[in-house]
């Protein structure tokens, strides 16, 4: 109930940068390892665990021992209702978050390139119908944006 971890595998310990000695000394506490901003999620999780004994997977961050944060996917289930013990899985989402950020940056760069109208850029669907085009392309082919939207 106080948030102290009583057991963890090496994958979780590595993820958060703690040692087994830290674990056995009681230094891992999910309440203390949870950054500010997760209060509402924590309340929802507590309510799910009380009423259903499970918590659907959700994303949250943990503070690592060094103070940095690790994004995770977490799910819980009660295993001993009377003792209020839970077992859960925690998946490190660091690589996924890095890939998402790289994709966002790439898309933003491409969008700026298209909007610069240095060259004509257009997008078609599988039937060859133009669904998007920048002004440079429309000027090249002699159509208006209204023509594009009209198909």
PDB file of N, CA and C in Angstrom, residues 78-115:
ATOM      1  N   UNK A  78      -4.192  -7.452  -9.139  1.00  0.00           N
ATOM      2  CA  UNK A  78      -4.074  -7.839  -7.738  1.00  0.00           C
ATOM      3  C   UNK A  78      -3.848  -9.335  -7.657  1.00  0.00           C
ATOM      4  N   UNK A  79      -2.910  -9.744  -6.813  1.00  0.00           N
ATOM      5  CA  UNK A  79      -2.659 -11.177  -6.659  1.00  0.00           C
ATOM      6  C   UNK A  79      -3.048 -11.676  -5.286  1.00  0.00           C
ATOM      7  N   UNK A  80      -3.036 -10.798  -4.308  1.00  0.00           N
ATOM      8  CA  UNK A  80      -3.432 -11.172  -2.961  1.00  0.00           C
ATOM      9  C   UNK A  80      -4.306 -10.055  -2.419  1.00  0.00           C
ATOM     10  N   UNK A  81      -5.593 -10.170  -2.610  1.00  0.00           N
ATOM     11  CA  UNK A  81      -6.526  -9.110  -2.272  1.00  0.00           C
ATOM     12  C   UNK A  81      -6.390  -8.645  -0.820  1.00  0.00           C
ATOM     13  N   UNK A  82      -6.253  -9.579   0.115  1.00  0.00           N
ATOM     14  CA  UNK A  82      -6.197  -9.203   1.526  1.00  0.00           C
ATOM     15  C   UNK A  82      -4.923  -8.420   1.865  1.00  0.00           C
ATOM     16  N   UNK A  83      -3.812  -8.780   1.246  1.00  0.00           N
ATOM     17  CA  UNK A  83      -2.559  -8.100   1.544  1.00  0.00           C
ATOM     18  C   UNK A  83      -2.301  -6.928   0.612  1.00  0.00           C
ATOM     19  N   UNK A  84      -3.209  -6.724  -0.341  1.00  0.00           N
ATOM     20  CA  UNK A  84      -3.091  -5.619  -1.302  1.00  0.00           C
ATOM     21  C   UNK A  84      -1.771  -5.665  -2.060  1.00  0.00           C
ATOM     22  N   UNK A  85      -1.420  -6.837  -2.521  1.00  0.00           N
ATOM     23  CA  UNK A  85      -0.225  -6.996  -3.335  1.00  0.00           C
ATOM     24  C   UNK A  85      -0.638  -7.047  -4.795  1.00  0.00           C
ATOM     25  N   UNK A  86       0.204  -6.475  -5.617  1.00  0.00           N
ATOM     26  CA  UNK A  86      -0.068  -6.419  -7.048  1.00  0.00           C
ATOM     27  C   UNK A  86       1.152  -6.908  -7.802  1.00  0.00           C
ATOM     28  N   UNK A  87       0.882  -7.457  -8.961  1.00  0.00           N
ATOM     29  CA  UNK A  87       1.966  -7.819  -9.867  1.00  0.00           C
ATOM     30  C   UNK A  87       1.694  -7.076 -11.165  1.00  0.00           C
ATOM     31  N   UNK A  88       2.746  -6.657 -11.803  1.00  0.00           N
ATOM     32  CA  UNK A  88       2.547  -5.874 -13.015  1.00  0.00           C
ATOM     33  C   UNK A  88       3.631  -6.119 -14.034  1.00  0.00           C
ATOM     34  N   UNK A  89       3.376  -5.576 -15.200  1.00  0.00           N
ATOM     35  CA  UNK A  89       4.408  -5.569 -16.231  1.00  0.00           C
ATOM     36  C   UNK A  89       4.729  -4.120 -16.541  1.00  0.00           C
ATOM     37  N   UNK A  90       5.966  -3.879 -16.874  1.00  0.00           N
ATOM     38  CA  UNK A  90       6.420  -2.542 -17.236  1.00  0.00           C
ATOM     39  C   UNK A  90       7.283  -2.694 -18.488  1.00  0.00           C
ATOM     40  N   UNK A  91       6.895  -2.007 -19.549  1.00  0.00           N
ATOM     41  CA  UNK A  91       7.628  -2.069 -20.813  1.00  0.00           C
ATOM     42  C   UNK A  91       8.292  -0.714 -21.046  1.00  0.00           C
ATOM     43  N   UNK A  92       9.564  -0.723 -21.333  1.00  0.00           N
ATOM     44  CA  UNK A  92      10.316   0.500 -21.626  1.00  0.00           C
ATOM     45  C   UNK A  92       9.904   1.002 -23.019  1.00  0.00           C
ATOM     46  N   UNK A  93       9.383   2.212 -23.092  1.00  0.00           N
ATOM     47  CA  UNK A  93       8.947   2.795 -24.358  1.00  0.00           C
ATOM     48  C   UNK A  93       9.948   3.805 -24.922  1.00  0.00           C
ATOM     49  N   UNK A  94      11.162   3.813 -24.382  1.00  0.00           N
ATOM     50  CA  UNK A  94      12.154   4.816 -24.802  1.00  0.00           C
ATOM     51  C   UNK A  94      12.405   4.793 -26.307  1.00  0.00           C
ATOM     52  N   UNK A  95      12.634   3.617 -26.874  1.00  0.00           N
ATOM     53  CA  UNK A  95      12.900   3.532 -28.315  1.00  0.00           C
ATOM     54  C   UNK A  95      11.691   3.979 -29.123  1.00  0.00           C
ATOM     55  N   UNK A  96      10.499   3.566 -28.717  1.00  0.00           N
ATOM     56  CA  UNK A  96       9.282   3.971 -29.423  1.00  0.00           C
ATOM     57  C   UNK A  96       9.124   5.489 -29.374  1.00  0.00           C
ATOM     58  N   UNK A  97       9.359   6.090 -28.220  1.00  0.00           N
ATOM     59  CA  UNK A  97       9.227   7.547 -28.084  1.00  0.00           C
ATOM     60  C   UNK A  97      10.273   8.266 -28.925  1.00  0.00           C
ATOM     61  N   UNK A  98      11.491   7.738 -28.983  1.00  0.00           N
ATOM     62  CA  UNK A  98      12.524   8.339 -29.837  1.00  0.00           C
ATOM     63  C   UNK A  98      12.118   8.254 -31.302  1.00  0.00           C
ATOM     64  N   UNK A  99      11.575   7.111 -31.710  1.00  0.00           N
ATOM     65  CA  UNK A  99      11.140   6.944 -33.100  1.00  0.00           C
ATOM     66  C   UNK A  99       9.982   7.884 -33.429  1.00  0.00           C
ATOM     67  N   UNK A 100       9.043   8.032 -32.504  1.00  0.00           N
ATOM     68  CA  UNK A 100       7.912   8.951 -32.712  1.00  0.00           C
ATOM     69  C   UNK A 100       8.403  10.388 -32.862  1.00  0.00           C
ATOM     70  N   UNK A 101       9.361  10.783 -32.030  1.00  0.00           N
ATOM     71  CA  UNK A 101       9.904  12.143 -32.114  1.00  0.00           C
ATOM     72  C   UNK A 101      10.647  12.354 -33.428  1.00  0.00           C
ATOM     73  N   UNK A 102      11.416  11.362 -33.861  1.00  0.00           N
ATOM     74  CA  UNK A 102      12.121  11.463 -35.144  1.00  0.00           C
ATOM     75  C   UNK A 102      11.131  11.582 -36.293  1.00  0.00           C
ATOM     76  N   UNK A 103      10.038  10.831 -36.227  1.00  0.00           N
ATOM     77  CA  UNK A 103       9.013  10.914 -37.258  1.00  0.00           C
ATOM     78  C   UNK A 103       8.360  12.291 -37.266  1.00  0.00           C
ATOM     79  N   UNK A 104       8.047  12.831 -36.075  1.00  0.00           N
ATOM     80  CA  UNK A 104       7.448  14.175 -35.998  1.00  0.00           C
ATOM     81  C   UNK A 104       8.372  15.215 -36.614  1.00  0.00           C
ATOM     82  N   UNK A 105       9.661  15.114 -36.295  1.00  0.00           N
ATOM     83  CA  UNK A 105      10.626  16.071 -36.849  1.00  0.00           C
ATOM     84  C   UNK A 105      10.725  15.933 -38.359  1.00  0.00           C
ATOM     85  N   UNK A 106      10.747  14.698 -38.842  1.00  0.00           N
ATOM     86  CA  UNK A 106      10.827  14.459 -40.282  1.00  0.00           C
ATOM     87  C   UNK A 106       9.589  14.997 -40.997  1.00  0.00           C
ATOM     88  N   UNK A 107       8.420  14.743 -40.417  1.00  0.00           N
ATOM     89  CA  UNK A 107       7.184  15.240 -41.017  1.00  0.00           C
ATOM     90  C   UNK A 107       7.150  16.764 -41.026  1.00  0.00           C
ATOM     91  N   UNK A 108       7.629  17.397 -39.960  1.00  0.00           N
ATOM     92  CA  UNK A 108       7.655  18.859 -39.895  1.00  0.00           C
ATOM     93  C   UNK A 108       8.601  19.421 -40.949  1.00  0.00           C
ATOM     94  N   UNK A 109       9.755  18.777 -41.103  1.00  0.00           N
ATOM     95  CA  UNK A 109      10.721  19.220 -42.103  1.00  0.00           C
ATOM     96  C   UNK A 109      10.127  19.085 -43.506  1.00  0.00           C
ATOM     97  N   UNK A 110       9.483  17.946 -43.772  1.00  0.00           N
ATOM     98  CA  UNK A 110       8.865  17.737 -45.079  1.00  0.00           C
ATOM     99  C   UNK A 110       7.760  18.763 -45.315  1.00  0.00           C
ATOM    100  N   UNK A 111       6.951  19.031 -44.281  1.00  0.00           N
ATOM    101  CA  UNK A 111       5.858  20.005 -44.404  1.00  0.00           C
ATOM    102  C   UNK A 111       6.418  21.385 -44.736  1.00  0.00           C
ATOM    103  N   UNK A 112       7.517  21.792 -44.070  1.00  0.00           N
ATOM    104  CA  UNK A 112       8.133  23.095 -44.367  1.00  0.00           C
ATOM    105  C   UNK A 112       8.649  23.124 -45.799  1.00  0.00           C
ATOM    106  N   UNK A 113       9.210  22.021 -46.257  1.00  0.00           N
ATOM    107  CA  UNK A 113       9.711  21.927 -47.630  1.00  0.00           C
ATOM    108  C   UNK A 113       8.568  22.105 -48.628  1.00  0.00           C
ATOM    109  N   UNK A 114       7.461  21.414 -48.398  1.00  0.00           N
ATOM    110  CA  UNK A 114       6.308  21.498 -49.290  1.00  0.00           C
ATOM    111  C   UNK A 114       5.737  22.918 -49.286  1.00  0.00           C
ATOM    112  N   UNK A 115       5.616  23.498 -48.095  1.00  0.00           N
ATOM    113  CA  UNK A 115       5.022  24.825 -47.980  1.00  0.00           C
ATOM    114  C   UNK A 115       5.917  25.930 -48.528  1.00  0.00           C
TER     115      UNK A 115
END
